Structure formats: structure tokens, C-alpha cells
Amino acid sequence: MSNASADAPTSQPNSKVPYRVVRGICVVVLLAMIAGAVYLFTGGRFHRLGMAWASSEINAYMNGGKHGIVARFLDWDQTADWGRYHRDALVKQGRLVHCQFRFEQIPCPSPEAHYLSTQVAQRQSGQAEAAFTARGRSSAGPIYEVNLWCSPEEVASWETWYEKNNDFSAVQAAMEQDEQLAKQAAQ
């Protein structure tokens, strides 16, 4: 009677990876993780990503879209708090600036205020900061006000936009010009 196990070789070839190779791979992976963490946590990237994530989730809440895995466990207020935390951290780092524009000549509500609100939304389209922009009636009275956050490089552009649109007749003229352009495009 032959035994199958008796025919099997008693010594197996050494299939283990040498310790030095395993240690070398672990060191390379660890260095890559450290480099990735340094990249993520310098230059405001972590807070930028956090604010972008919160902004997309806030937009999903407002538009009835799909939520991410983490956002399923958070309500709207918690997501907004998370976004404000990242926004405020970027402000402290000097990477975001709060700008407040009060349009003393533009009553709110009015077609002119709605026109300016549309312009702000178009200018901030696709930016994470847009979720934290407040547009509407000022607490100081029935005038139009915009509170927004932007990078320091964009402040001059927003101030120019404000100076151009802080005149009631200029806003009315711009509205009429846009209406004429829309009519021409429709023809």
C-alpha cells in the first residue's frame, strides 16, 4: 500500500521574501505617506478640500442631490458647521478674505437687487466659497447687501464690481442692456 504523503517531497523551496525587501518596501510606503501628509497639510490644502467637500454637500442638501457617505450621518447644520470651520481656518491663514458690500442706492427687494444677486452667483459659480455667500436685505435697513469670502487676489476685482454697481441708474442701464442682448440672441 503506497502512501501519497510519503511521495511528497519533505523539503519545500524557500518562498519567503527576504526581510530586507519587506522592510525596504515598508520604508518607501511610509515615506510616501509622510510626503502626502506634508503636501496635504501645508498651503491650506486640507482646509480647502474640507470647505469644498462641505460646499458640495450643502449644495446637494439644497438641490435634493445625492449625499456622500459621511454626509449621510450628518444633518445640514453639522455639515454647515464643518464648512464654516474650514472657511474660518482659511481666513485665519490669510487665504480667504471676508468682503461686505452694502448697496446704499439699491432697495431690497427689487428687480435691481435680484439682478445683482444673479451676477454674484455667476461670478462665484463653481467656487467652494459660494456656499457661504449671503445675499439679500441688509440688517441696517431695506438695502441690498452681499457678504462673501474670496481669495486676497480677488478682492480688487470685487471692489471694482461693487463700485460699478453701487449706482441705481447704472444697474438699471445694465439690466436694460442685458435684456436687449437677450432679445437679439433670441431672434
N, CA, C and O atoms as a DFTB+ gen file, in Angstrom:
748 C
 N C O
     1  1       0.853      -1.160       0.000
     2  2       0.000       0.000       0.000
     3  2       0.899       1.223       0.000
     4  3       1.781       1.368       0.846
     5  1       0.660       2.091      -0.957
     6  2       1.508       3.277      -1.037
     7  2       0.810       4.452      -0.383
     8  3      -0.413       4.577      -0.447
     9  1       1.557       5.269       0.214
    10  2       1.031       6.445       0.901
    11  2       1.382       7.665       0.053
    12  3       2.550       7.895      -0.259
    13  1       0.357       8.454      -0.323
    14  2       0.581       9.617      -1.187
    15  2       1.430      10.651      -0.492
    16  3       2.222      11.343      -1.133
    17  1       1.276      10.763       0.793
    18  2       2.062      11.755       1.507
    19  2       3.520      11.345       1.620
    20  3       4.399      12.185       1.812
    21  1       3.758      10.098       1.503
    22  2       5.140       9.644       1.558
    23  2       5.887      10.018       0.297
    24  3       7.107      10.183       0.318
    25  1       5.144      10.156      -0.827
    26  2       5.777      10.516      -2.089
    27  2       6.084      12.004      -2.177
    28  3       6.920      12.415      -2.982
    29  1       5.421      12.814      -1.363
    30  2       5.623      14.263      -1.407
    31  2       7.010      14.591      -0.887
    32  3       7.518      13.940       0.026
    33  1       7.616      15.614      -1.484
    34  2       8.944      15.983      -1.003
    35  2       8.858      16.519       0.427
    36  3       7.895      17.193       0.792
    37  1       9.831      16.223       1.193
    38  2       9.822      16.643       2.588
    39  2      10.326      18.061       2.758
    40  3      10.006      18.703       3.758
    41  1      11.081      18.556       1.846
    42  2      11.575      19.928       1.969
    43  2      10.948      20.787       0.882
    44  3      10.930      20.408      -0.289
    45  1      10.440      21.928       1.273
    46  2       9.836      22.854       0.312
    47  2      10.830      23.958       0.008
    48  3      11.630      24.334       0.864
    49  1      10.779      24.485      -1.223
    50  2      11.693      25.583      -1.527
    51  2      11.339      26.803      -0.669
    52  3      10.181      26.983      -0.292
    53  1      12.314      27.618      -0.369
    54  2      12.114      28.801       0.469
    55  2      11.340      29.848      -0.328
    56  3      11.897      30.470      -1.233
    57  1      10.035      30.053       0.005
    58  2       9.197      31.012      -0.719
    59  2       9.039      32.325       0.038
    60  3       8.263      33.184      -0.380
    61  1       9.742      32.490       1.114
    62  2       9.635      33.717       1.890
    63  2      10.422      34.834       1.225
    64  3      11.497      34.612       0.667
    65  1       9.863      36.045       1.293
    66  2      10.552      37.220       0.779
    67  2      11.567      37.635       1.838
    68  3      11.251      37.658       3.028
    69  1      12.770      37.958       1.415
    70  2      13.782      38.341       2.403
    71  2      13.321      39.543       3.239
    72  3      12.628      40.432       2.744
    73  1      13.716      39.548       4.496
    74  2      13.333      40.585       5.447
    75  2      13.735      41.973       4.956
    76  3      12.978      42.926       5.141
    77  1      14.876      42.107       4.352
    78  2      15.353      43.411       3.878
    79  2      14.434      43.988       2.805
    80  3      14.213      45.199       2.766
    81  1      13.903      43.141       1.945
    82  2      12.994      43.615       0.886
    83  2      11.693      44.118       1.511
    84  3      11.203      45.186       1.145
    85  1      11.136      43.359       2.445
    86  2       9.890      43.768       3.108
    87  2      10.106      45.075       3.855
    88  3       9.287      45.990       3.760
    89  1      11.197      45.167       4.592
    90  2      11.496      46.391       5.331
    91  2      11.694      47.568       4.383
    92  3      11.237      48.672       4.679
    93  1      12.353      47.362       3.268
    94  2      12.559      48.431       2.282
    95  2      11.249      48.924       1.698
    96  3      11.053      50.129       1.538
    97  1      10.347      48.000       1.377
    98  2       9.037      48.385       0.829
    99  2       8.250      49.170       1.876
   100  3       7.620      50.175       1.548
   101  1       8.277      48.726       3.122
   102  2       7.565      49.438       4.196
   103  2       8.114      50.851       4.384
   104  3       7.350      51.793       4.593
   105  1       9.424      50.997       4.311
   106  2      10.035      52.323       4.462
   107  2       9.614      53.237       3.317
   108  3       9.298      54.405       3.545
   109  1       9.606      52.724       2.091
   110  2       9.206      53.534       0.931
   111  2       7.744      53.960       1.059
   112  3       7.410      55.117       0.804
   113  1       6.871      53.029       1.452
   114  2       5.452      53.360       1.623
   115  2       5.273      54.392       2.732
   116  3       4.490      55.329       2.578
   117  1       5.979      54.237       3.835
   118  2       5.892      55.191       4.935
   119  2       6.363      56.578       4.502
   120  3       5.730      57.579       4.839
   121  1       7.456      56.645       3.764
   122  2       7.944      57.939       3.267
   123  2       6.937      58.584       2.315
   124  3       6.738      59.798       2.351
   125  1       6.304      57.774       1.465
   126  2       5.288      58.312       0.553
   127  2       4.095      58.854       1.337
   128  3       3.543      59.895       0.981
   129  1       3.695      58.162       2.396
   130  2       2.581      58.639       3.216
   131  2       2.944      59.932       3.936
   132  3       2.112      60.834       4.042
   133  1       4.161      60.032       4.427
   134  2       4.605      61.260       5.093
   135  2       4.635      62.414       4.101
   136  3       4.194      63.519       4.417
   137  1       5.158      62.160       2.895
   138  2       5.195      63.212       1.871
   139  2       3.779      63.653       1.498
   140  3       3.529      64.846       1.322
   141  1       2.850      62.701       1.378
   142  2       1.460      63.042       1.080
   143  2       0.822      63.866       2.180
   144  3       0.082      64.810       1.902
   145  1       1.105      63.514       3.437
   146  2       0.553      64.270       4.568
   147  2       1.121      65.679       4.614
   148  3       0.391      66.637       4.871
   149  1       2.417      65.812       4.367
   150  2       3.035      67.147       4.348
   151  2       2.404      67.987       3.248
   152  3       2.088      69.156       3.465
   153  1       2.218      67.403       2.072
   154  2       1.601      68.128       0.960
   155  2       0.173      68.543       1.313
   156  3      -0.235      69.672       1.041
   157  1      -0.583      67.629       1.917
   158  2      -1.982      67.913       2.236
   159  2      -2.126      68.990       3.302
   160  3      -3.008      69.843       3.202
   161  1      -1.274      68.963       4.316
   162  2      -1.444      69.862       5.446
   163  2      -0.674      71.168       5.326
   164  3      -0.702      71.972       6.258
   165  1       0.003      71.405       4.229
   166  2       0.669      72.695       4.022
   167  2      -0.059      73.455       2.932
   168  3      -0.679      72.856       2.053
   169  1       0.015      74.738       2.990
   170  2      -0.592      75.566       1.950
   171  2      -2.102      75.641       2.009
   172  3      -2.725      76.073       1.039
   173  1      -2.715      75.237       3.112
   174  2      -4.162      75.353       3.236
   175  2      -4.944      74.325       2.445
   176  3      -6.162      74.446       2.318
   177  1      -4.271      73.311       1.905
   178  2      -4.967      72.324       1.072
   179  2      -6.012      71.533       1.857
   180  3      -7.095      71.257       1.341
   181  1      -5.698      71.169       3.091
   182  2      -6.633      70.402       3.913
   183  2      -7.929      71.186       4.116
   184  3      -9.021      70.645       3.944
   185  1      -7.804      72.458       4.481
   186  2      -8.993      73.271       4.722
   187  2      -9.713      73.593       3.415
   188  3     -10.940      73.688       3.400
   189  1      -8.973      73.762       2.320
   190  2      -9.605      73.972       1.010
   191  2     -10.454      72.766       0.635
   192  3     -11.600      72.908       0.209
   193  1      -9.876      71.568       0.799
   194  2     -10.615      70.345       0.479
   195  2     -11.818      70.173       1.403
   196  3     -12.894      69.775       0.956
   197  1     -11.638      70.472       2.688
   198  2     -12.750      70.360       3.630
   199  2     -13.875      71.320       3.292
   200  3     -15.049      70.959       3.371
   201  1     -13.523      72.540       2.917
   202  2     -14.538      73.523       2.558
   203  2     -15.218      73.129       1.243
   204  3     -16.428      73.296       1.098
   205  1     -14.451      72.610       0.294
   206  2     -15.041      72.175      -0.978
   207  2     -16.005      71.012      -0.743
   208  3     -17.081      70.963      -1.340
   209  1     -15.616      70.077       0.128
   210  2     -16.498      68.953       0.431
   211  2     -17.790      69.448       1.080
   212  3     -18.883      69.056       0.669
   213  1     -17.667      70.302       2.085
   214  2     -18.855      70.816       2.775
   215  2     -19.736      71.604       1.813
   216  3     -20.962      71.510       1.870
   217  1     -19.117      72.373       0.938
   218  2     -19.875      73.154      -0.041
   219  2     -20.666      72.241      -0.972
   220  3     -21.833      72.508      -1.260
   221  1     -20.040      71.168      -1.440
   222  2     -20.760      70.258      -2.338
   223  2     -21.905      69.562      -1.610
   224  3     -22.963      69.326      -2.194
   225  1     -21.697      69.234      -0.341
   226  2     -22.768      68.598       0.427
   227  2     -23.903      69.582       0.718
   228  3     -25.075      69.207       0.674
   229  1     -23.562      70.827       1.011
   230  2     -24.594      71.844       1.243
   231  2     -25.411      72.046      -0.029
   232  3     -26.637      72.144       0.025
   233  1     -24.726      72.108      -1.179
   234  2     -25.444      72.238      -2.449
   235  2     -26.324      71.022      -2.704
   236  3     -27.428      71.164      -3.230
   237  1     -25.860      69.835      -2.343
   238  2     -26.678      68.633      -2.506
   239  2     -27.914      68.699      -1.614
   240  3     -29.003      68.314      -2.039
   241  1     -27.758      69.181      -0.386
   242  2     -28.912      69.343       0.509
   243  2     -29.925      70.311      -0.094
   244  3     -31.126      70.042      -0.097
   245  1     -29.427      71.450      -0.610
   246  2     -30.338      72.484      -1.116
   247  2     -31.008      72.064      -2.420
   248  3     -32.141      72.465      -2.688
   249  1     -30.320      71.261      -3.235
   250  2     -30.856      70.886      -4.541
   251  2     -31.456      69.491      -4.563
   252  3     -31.907      69.033      -5.613
   253  1     -31.470      68.810      -3.431
   254  2     -32.047      67.471      -3.377
   255  2     -31.187      66.421      -4.050
   256  3     -31.697      65.380      -4.462
   257  1     -29.895      66.672      -4.170
   258  2     -28.994      65.725      -4.821
   259  2     -28.531      64.632      -3.872
   260  3     -28.951      64.562      -2.717
   261  1     -27.646      63.775      -4.395
   262  2     -27.109      62.678      -3.597
   263  2     -26.069      63.195      -2.620
   264  3     -25.327      64.133      -2.914
   265  1     -26.028      62.567      -1.452
   266  2     -25.057      62.920      -0.421
   267  2     -23.935      61.898      -0.421
   268  3     -24.119      60.756      -0.842
   269  1     -22.777      62.317       0.055
   270  2     -21.658      61.403       0.196
   271  2     -21.859      60.471       1.379
   272  3     -22.824      60.599       2.133
   273  1     -20.940      59.538       1.530
   274  2     -21.055      58.542       2.593
   275  2     -21.049      59.204       3.971
   276  3     -21.881      58.876       4.818
   277  1     -20.124      60.125       4.200
   278  2     -20.029      60.775       5.510
   279  2     -21.245      61.663       5.760
   280  3     -21.763      61.704       6.877
   281  1     -21.701      62.368       4.736
   282  2     -22.803      63.317       4.907
   283  2     -24.118      62.628       5.246
   284  3     -25.032      63.268       5.765
   285  1     -24.226      61.346       4.963
   286  2     -25.456      60.634       5.319
   287  2     -25.657      60.588       6.828
   288  3     -26.781      60.454       7.312
   289  1     -24.557      60.700       7.565
   290  2     -24.626      60.635       9.023
   291  2     -24.682      62.017       9.667
   292  3     -24.794      62.126      10.888
   293  1     -24.604      63.074       8.859
   294  2     -24.627      64.443       9.372
   295  2     -25.887      65.142       8.898
   296  3     -26.350      64.900       7.783
   297  1     -26.444      66.001       9.729
   298  2     -27.555      66.810       9.252
   299  2     -26.998      68.090       8.618
   300  3     -25.788      68.318       8.603
   301  1     -27.899      68.907       8.103
   302  2     -27.478      70.099       7.367
   303  2     -26.650      71.026       8.243
   304  3     -25.631      71.551       7.796
   305  1     -27.073      71.235       9.483
   306  2     -26.358      72.150      10.385
   307  2     -24.943      71.670      10.680
   308  3     -24.011      72.473      10.715
   309  1     -24.778      70.370      10.891
   310  2     -23.441      69.839      11.161
   311  2     -22.527      69.997       9.949
   312  3     -21.347      70.315      10.095
   313  1     -23.067      69.775       8.765
   314  2     -22.272      69.950       7.547
   315  2     -21.886      71.411       7.370
   316  3     -20.751      71.716       7.005
   317  1     -22.827      72.317       7.629
   318  2     -22.528      73.749       7.521
   319  2     -21.491      74.165       8.560
   320  3     -20.611      74.973       8.262
   321  1     -21.583      73.622       9.780
   322  2     -20.576      73.917      10.811
   323  2     -19.197      73.441      10.377
   324  3     -18.203      74.139      10.584
   325  1     -19.132      72.262       9.780
   326  2     -17.863      71.726       9.293
   327  2     -17.282      72.645       8.219
   328  3     -16.083      72.924       8.216
   329  1     -18.129      73.110       7.315
   330  2     -17.673      74.028       6.273
   331  2     -17.204      75.356       6.844
   332  3     -16.187      75.897       6.413
   333  1     -17.950      75.887       7.824
   334  2     -17.539      77.147       8.449
   335  2     -16.212      76.996       9.192
   336  3     -15.400      77.920       9.212
   337  1     -15.995      75.833       9.800
   338  2     -14.717      75.581      10.478
   339  2     -13.558      75.708       9.481
   340  3     -12.567      76.383       9.760
   341  1     -13.685      75.066       8.333
   342  2     -12.623      75.132       7.322
   343  2     -12.504      76.541       6.739
   344  3     -11.398      77.026       6.502
   345  1     -13.648      77.196       6.509
   346  2     -13.617      78.566       5.990
   347  2     -12.902      79.493       6.967
   348  3     -12.048      80.281       6.562
   349  1     -13.243      79.405       8.243
   350  2     -12.623      80.266       9.250
   351  2     -11.130      79.985       9.392
   352  3     -10.343      80.902       9.629
   353  1     -10.739      78.720       9.248
   354  2      -9.308      78.388       9.304
   355  2      -8.569      79.030       8.130
   356  3      -7.449      79.516       8.292
   357  1      -9.189      79.033       6.952
   358  2      -8.562      79.683       5.788
   359  2      -8.486      81.192       5.982
   360  3      -7.531      81.825       5.532
   361  1      -9.480      81.775       6.647
   362  2      -9.444      83.212       6.941
   363  2      -8.293      83.511       7.898
   364  3      -7.566      84.486       7.707
   365  1      -8.122      82.678       8.928
   366  2      -7.025      82.876       9.885
   367  2      -5.664      82.752       9.211
   368  3      -4.716      83.438       9.592
   369  1      -5.566      81.877       8.209
   370  2      -4.309      81.700       7.481
   371  2      -4.077      82.809       6.455
   372  3      -2.997      82.895       5.870
   373  1      -5.078      83.652       6.235
   374  2      -4.945      84.726       5.253
   375  2      -5.174      84.268       3.825
   376  3      -4.808      84.975       2.886
   377  1      -5.771      83.101       3.643
   378  2      -6.027      82.569       2.303
   379  2      -7.423      82.925       1.801
   380  3      -7.711      82.790       0.612
   381  1      -8.283      83.377       2.700
   382  2      -9.613      83.871       2.350
   383  2      -9.830      85.195       3.063
   384  3      -9.320      85.418       4.161
   385  1     -10.593      86.066       2.423
   386  2     -10.896      87.382       2.979
   387  2     -12.411      87.564       2.953
   388  3     -13.071      87.226       1.970
   389  1     -12.955      88.102       4.048
   390  2     -14.381      88.401       4.091
   391  2     -14.605      89.791       3.514
   392  3     -13.939      90.749       3.907
   393  1     -15.533      89.896       2.593
   394  2     -15.885      91.193       1.991
   395  2     -17.380      91.425       2.208
   396  3     -18.197      90.521       2.036
   397  1     -17.712      92.648       2.584
   398  2     -19.111      93.023       2.759
   399  2     -19.376      94.253       1.907
   400  3     -18.691      95.269       2.019
   401  1     -20.388      94.137       1.053
   402  2     -20.736      95.248       0.173
   403  2     -22.185      95.633       0.433
   404  3     -23.092      94.813       0.292
   405  1     -22.394      96.901       0.817
   406  2     -23.748      97.430       1.011
   407  2     -24.040      98.393      -0.124
   408  3     -23.329      99.376      -0.333
   409  1     -25.089      98.091      -0.839
   410  2     -25.501      98.916      -1.973
   411  2     -26.546      99.905      -1.470
   412  3     -27.742      99.612      -1.451
   413  1     -26.076     101.073      -1.066
   414  2     -26.938     102.068      -0.431
   415  2     -28.059     102.547      -1.355
   416  3     -29.117     102.953      -0.874
   417  1     -27.844     102.506      -2.664
   418  2     -28.848     103.014      -3.605
   419  2     -29.759     101.917      -4.155
   420  3     -30.690     102.212      -4.904
   421  1     -29.507     100.668      -3.799
   422  2     -30.301      99.557      -4.337
   423  2     -31.244      99.048      -3.249
   424  3     -30.793      98.453      -2.270
   425  1     -32.561      99.277      -3.411
   426  2     -33.504      98.769      -2.410
   427  2     -33.635      97.244      -2.523
   428  3     -33.392      96.648      -3.572
   429  1     -34.023      96.655      -1.420
   430  2     -34.206      95.201      -1.417
   431  2     -35.508      94.889      -0.688
   432  3     -35.674      95.327       0.450
   433  1     -36.401      94.182      -1.268
   434  2     -36.334      93.504      -2.558
   435  2     -36.646      94.444      -3.718
   436  3     -37.422      95.391      -3.585
   437  1     -36.029      94.161      -4.845
   438  2     -36.275      94.912      -6.079
   439  2     -35.690      94.117      -7.239
   440  3     -34.862      93.230      -7.031
   441  1     -36.118      94.431      -8.466
   442  2     -35.521      93.750      -9.628
   443  2     -34.017      94.009      -9.727
   444  3     -33.261      93.148     -10.179
   445  1     -33.593      95.190      -9.305
   446  2     -32.165      95.520      -9.355
   447  2     -31.369      94.640      -8.381
   448  3     -30.279      94.171      -8.706
   449  1     -31.924      94.424      -7.191
   450  2     -31.257      93.557      -6.213
   451  2     -31.187      92.120      -6.730
   452  3     -30.181      91.435      -6.550
   453  1     -32.261      91.675      -7.369
   454  2     -32.257      90.328      -7.951
   455  2     -31.204      90.219      -9.056
   456  3     -30.515      89.205      -9.163
   457  1     -31.085      91.246      -9.860
   458  2     -30.084      91.273     -10.933
   459  2     -28.674      91.166     -10.348
   460  3     -27.852      90.398     -10.847
   461  1     -28.394      91.936      -9.292
   462  2     -27.075      91.877      -8.659
   463  2     -26.831      90.511      -8.021
   464  3     -25.715      89.993      -8.062
   465  1     -27.865      89.935      -7.437
   466  2     -27.735      88.613      -6.833
   467  2     -27.367      87.565      -7.883
   468  3     -26.550      86.679      -7.630
   469  1     -27.974      87.675      -9.051
   470  2     -27.652      86.768     -10.154
   471  2     -26.213      86.957     -10.604
   472  3     -25.523      85.983     -10.904
   473  1     -25.758      88.197     -10.653
   474  2     -24.370      88.463     -11.040
   475  2     -23.386      87.853     -10.048
   476  3     -22.375      87.278     -10.450
   477  1     -23.676      87.975      -8.760
   478  2     -22.797      87.399      -7.736
   479  2     -22.742      85.882      -7.909
   480  3     -21.666      85.286      -7.857
   481  1     -23.896      85.264      -8.113
   482  2     -23.937      83.810      -8.293
   483  2     -23.138      83.384      -9.524
   484  3     -22.446      82.367      -9.489
   485  1     -23.229      84.154     -10.611
   486  2     -22.469      83.821     -11.820
   487  2     -20.972      83.984     -11.594
   488  3     -20.180      83.161     -12.052
   489  1     -20.586      85.033     -10.895
   490  2     -19.152      85.262     -10.646
   491  2     -18.563      84.184      -9.750
   492  3     -17.391      83.837      -9.893
   493  1     -19.355      83.652      -8.829
   494  2     -18.849      82.644      -7.899
   495  2     -19.157      81.217      -8.336
   496  3     -18.919      80.276      -7.579
   497  1     -19.672      81.048      -9.516
   498  2     -20.042      79.723      -9.994
   499  2     -18.856      78.766      -9.922
   500  3     -17.775      79.059     -10.434
   501  1     -19.070      77.624      -9.282
   502  2     -18.038      76.604      -9.188
   503  2     -17.045      76.788      -8.063
   504  3     -16.172      75.939      -7.878
   505  1     -17.146      77.860      -7.308
   506  2     -16.213      78.084      -6.204
   507  2     -16.814      77.556      -4.906
   508  3     -18.011      77.700      -4.658
   509  1     -15.973      76.948      -4.091
   510  2     -16.439      76.397      -2.816
   511  2     -16.953      77.491      -1.890
   512  3     -17.840      77.249      -1.071
   513  1     -16.401      78.686      -2.017
   514  2     -16.801      79.789      -1.142
   515  2     -18.245      80.215      -1.376
   516  3     -18.853      80.839      -0.507
   517  1     -18.801      79.884      -2.541
   518  2     -20.144      80.338      -2.897
   519  2     -21.202      79.834      -1.919
   520  3     -22.219      80.498      -1.721
   521  1     -20.983      78.683      -1.312
   522  2     -21.973      78.135      -0.377
   523  2     -22.111      78.995       0.872
   524  3     -23.111      78.901       1.584
   525  1     -21.118      79.830       1.141
   526  2     -21.134      80.638       2.353
   527  2     -21.428      82.103       2.064
   528  3     -21.318      82.942       2.958
   529  1     -21.798      82.422       0.835
   530  2     -22.122      83.790       0.452
   531  2     -23.560      84.099       0.841
   532  3     -24.468      83.310       0.583
   533  1     -23.754      85.248       1.461
   534  2     -25.096      85.691       1.834
   535  2     -25.440      86.919       1.001
   536  3     -24.681      87.887       0.953
   537  1     -26.595      86.862       0.348
   538  2     -27.054      87.983      -0.467
   539  2     -28.477      88.301      -0.038
   540  3     -29.272      87.403       0.241
   541  1     -28.786      89.590       0.012
   542  2     -30.155      89.957       0.343
   543  2     -30.253      91.246       1.116
   544  3     -29.376      92.107       1.041
   545  1     -31.339      91.367       1.864
   546  2     -31.626      92.591       2.607
   547  2     -30.637      92.774       3.753
   548  3     -30.325      91.835       4.486
   549  1     -30.163      93.983       3.886
   550  2     -29.204      94.313       4.938
   551  2     -29.900      94.396       6.283
   552  3     -31.081      94.735       6.363
   553  1     -29.170      94.089       7.328
   554  2     -29.721      94.252       8.674
   555  2     -29.817      95.728       9.039
   556  3     -30.502      96.091       9.995
   557  1     -29.129      96.583       8.277
   558  2     -29.149      98.022       8.533
   559  2     -30.373      98.708       7.931
   560  3     -30.598      99.894       8.173
   561  1     -31.151      97.989       7.163
   562  2     -32.329      98.589       6.553
   563  2     -32.670      97.923       5.239
   564  3     -32.096      96.890       4.893
   565  1     -33.612      98.514       4.496
   566  2     -34.077      97.884       3.256
   567  2     -33.136      98.131       2.068
   568  3     -33.577      98.572       1.007
   569  1     -31.868      97.851       2.247
   570  2     -30.905      97.997       1.152
   571  2     -30.281      96.633       0.867
   572  3     -30.278      95.744       1.719
   573  1     -29.757      96.487      -0.345
   574  2     -29.161      95.223      -0.767
   575  2     -27.748      95.099      -0.211
   576  3     -26.993      96.071      -0.182
   577  1     -27.399      93.885       0.233
   578  2     -26.083      93.655       0.831
   579  2     -25.555      92.289       0.386
   580  3     -26.320      91.337       0.230
   581  1     -24.241      92.208       0.186
   582  2     -23.577      90.955      -0.169
   583  2     -22.452      90.716       0.833
   584  3     -21.606      91.584       1.049
   585  1     -22.450      89.545       1.435
   586  2     -21.348      89.093       2.291
   587  2     -20.730      87.889       1.607
   588  3     -21.410      86.891       1.366
   589  1     -19.454      87.974       1.295
   590  2     -18.810      86.861       0.609
   591  2     -17.381      86.681       1.080
   592  3     -16.800      87.563       1.712
   593  1     -16.830      85.530       0.761
   594  2     -15.433      85.221       1.051
   595  2     -14.749      84.946      -0.274
   596  3     -15.282      84.246      -1.135
   597  1     -13.559      85.510      -0.421
   598  2     -12.800      85.316      -1.654
   599  2     -11.311      85.317      -1.329
   600  3     -10.905      85.668      -0.221
   601  1     -10.513      84.922      -2.302
   602  2      -9.063      84.939      -2.087
   603  2      -8.584      86.389      -2.100
   604  3      -9.227      87.244      -2.710
   605  1      -7.468      86.676      -1.437
   606  2      -6.972      88.058      -1.407
   607  2      -6.722      88.633      -2.805
   608  3      -6.819      89.844      -3.006
   609  1      -6.401      87.769      -3.763
   610  2      -6.161      88.243      -5.132
   611  2      -7.439      88.723      -5.810
   612  3      -7.374      89.523      -6.743
   613  1      -8.597      88.252      -5.359
   614  2      -9.869      88.612      -5.988
   615  2     -10.523      89.851      -5.383
   616  3     -11.510      90.350      -5.925
   617  1     -10.000      90.347      -4.287
   618  2     -10.637      91.468      -3.582
   619  2     -10.747      92.689      -4.485
   620  3     -11.800      93.326      -4.526
   621  1      -9.694      93.028      -5.203
   622  2      -9.720      94.210      -6.079
   623  2     -10.791      94.068      -7.155
   624  3     -11.477      95.037      -7.482
   625  1     -10.935      92.873      -7.702
   626  2     -11.957      92.636      -8.721
   627  2     -13.360      92.829      -8.149
   628  3     -14.218      93.432      -8.793
   629  1     -13.594      92.316      -6.936
   630  2     -14.902      92.502      -6.305
   631  2     -15.163      93.964      -5.961
   632  3     -16.291      94.439      -6.096
   633  1     -14.139      94.678      -5.520
   634  2     -14.320      96.098      -5.202
   635  2     -14.637      96.905      -6.454
   636  3     -15.455      97.824      -6.408
   637  1     -14.004      96.573      -7.560
   638  2     -14.318      97.238      -8.831
   639  2     -15.761      96.954      -9.226
   640  3     -16.485      97.856      -9.648
   641  1     -16.176      95.694      -9.086
   642  2     -17.555      95.318      -9.399
   643  2     -18.523      96.098      -8.514
   644  3     -19.557      96.566      -8.991
   645  1     -18.198      96.241      -7.231
   646  2     -19.057      96.967      -6.296
   647  2     -19.171      98.438      -6.689
   648  3     -20.272      98.988      -6.725
   649  1     -18.048      99.072      -6.982
   650  2     -18.067     100.495      -7.357
   651  2     -18.886     100.717      -8.623
   652  3     -19.589     101.720      -8.743
   653  1     -18.798      99.794      -9.554
   654  2     -19.544      99.914     -10.809
   655  2     -21.050      99.750     -10.581
   656  3     -21.853     100.396     -11.255
   657  1     -21.432      98.892      -9.639
   658  2     -22.846      98.562      -9.447
   659  2     -23.495      99.237      -8.248
   660  3     -24.648      98.938      -7.935
   661  1     -22.800     100.129      -7.574
   662  2     -23.393     100.808      -6.425
   663  2     -24.131     102.073      -6.852
   664  3     -24.248     103.019      -6.073
   665  1     -24.614     102.090      -8.051
   666  2     -25.363     103.226      -8.586
   667  2     -26.648     102.671      -9.192
   668  3     -26.605     101.828     -10.088
   669  1     -27.783     103.144      -8.701
   670  2     -29.076     102.618      -9.135
   671  2     -29.259     102.754     -10.641
   672  3     -29.682     101.803     -11.299
   673  1     -28.945     103.922     -11.194
   674  2     -29.151     104.125     -12.636
   675  2     -28.203     103.251     -13.464
   676  3     -28.575     102.806     -14.550
   677  1     -26.991     102.999     -12.971
   678  2     -26.057     102.138     -13.702
   679  2     -26.559     100.693     -13.737
   680  3     -26.416     100.009     -14.750
   681  1     -27.143     100.236     -12.639
   682  2     -27.684      98.874     -12.594
   683  2     -28.883      98.757     -13.521
   684  3     -29.030      97.757     -14.224
   685  1     -29.756      99.788     -13.528
   686  2     -30.902      99.762     -14.438
   687  2     -30.440      99.737     -15.891
   688  3     -31.000      99.003     -16.704
   689  1     -29.427     100.530     -16.223
   690  2     -28.902     100.547     -17.592
   691  2     -28.312      99.184     -17.964
   692  3     -28.508      98.711     -19.083
   693  1     -27.598      98.557     -17.042
   694  2     -27.023      97.235     -17.307
   695  2     -28.123      96.193     -17.495
   696  3     -28.000      95.299     -18.332
   697  1     -29.198      96.309     -16.716
   698  2     -30.323      95.384     -16.864
   699  2     -30.969      95.538     -18.232
   700  3     -31.273      94.548     -18.897
   701  1     -31.182      96.798     -18.655
   702  2     -31.782      97.048     -19.968
   703  2     -30.883      96.526     -21.084
   704  3     -31.369      95.951     -22.059
   705  1     -29.583      96.725     -20.944
   706  2     -28.643      96.245     -21.960
   707  2     -28.679      94.713     -22.041
   708  3     -28.663      94.155     -23.138
   709  1     -28.729      94.036     -20.903
   710  2     -28.806      92.575     -20.899
   711  2     -30.106      92.085     -21.527
   712  3     -30.112      91.076     -22.233
   713  1     -31.216      92.798     -21.274
   714  2     -32.497      92.425     -21.877
   715  2     -32.442      92.567     -23.393
   716  3     -32.944      91.708     -24.118
   717  1     -31.828      93.660     -23.878
   718  2     -31.699      93.853     -25.324
   719  2     -30.824      92.772     -25.949
   720  3     -31.138      92.270     -27.029
   721  1     -29.739      92.411     -25.288
   722  2     -28.870      91.348     -25.800
   723  2     -29.601      90.009     -25.831
   724  3     -29.417      89.220     -26.758
   725  1     -30.427      89.754     -24.821
   726  2     -31.193      88.509     -24.789
   727  2     -32.216      88.470     -25.916
   728  3     -32.434      87.421     -26.521
   729  1     -32.850      89.618     -26.205
   730  2     -33.817      89.682     -27.307
   731  2     -33.128      89.457     -28.644
   732  3     -33.652      88.753     -29.507
   733  1     -31.944      90.058     -28.818
   734  2     -31.197      89.878     -30.064
   735  2     -30.754      88.429     -30.230
   736  3     -30.770      87.900     -31.342
   737  1     -30.367      87.795     -29.155
   738  2     -29.926      86.400     -29.228
   739  2     -31.094      85.473     -29.545
   740  3     -30.910      84.436     -30.182
   741  1     -32.304      85.847     -29.100
   742  2     -33.483      85.024     -29.347
   743  2     -33.954      85.120     -30.790
   744  3     -34.640      84.222     -31.279
   745  1     -33.594      86.197     -31.474
   746  2     -34.065      86.392     -32.859
   747  2     -33.274      85.617     -33.841
   748  3     -33.548      85.678     -35.039
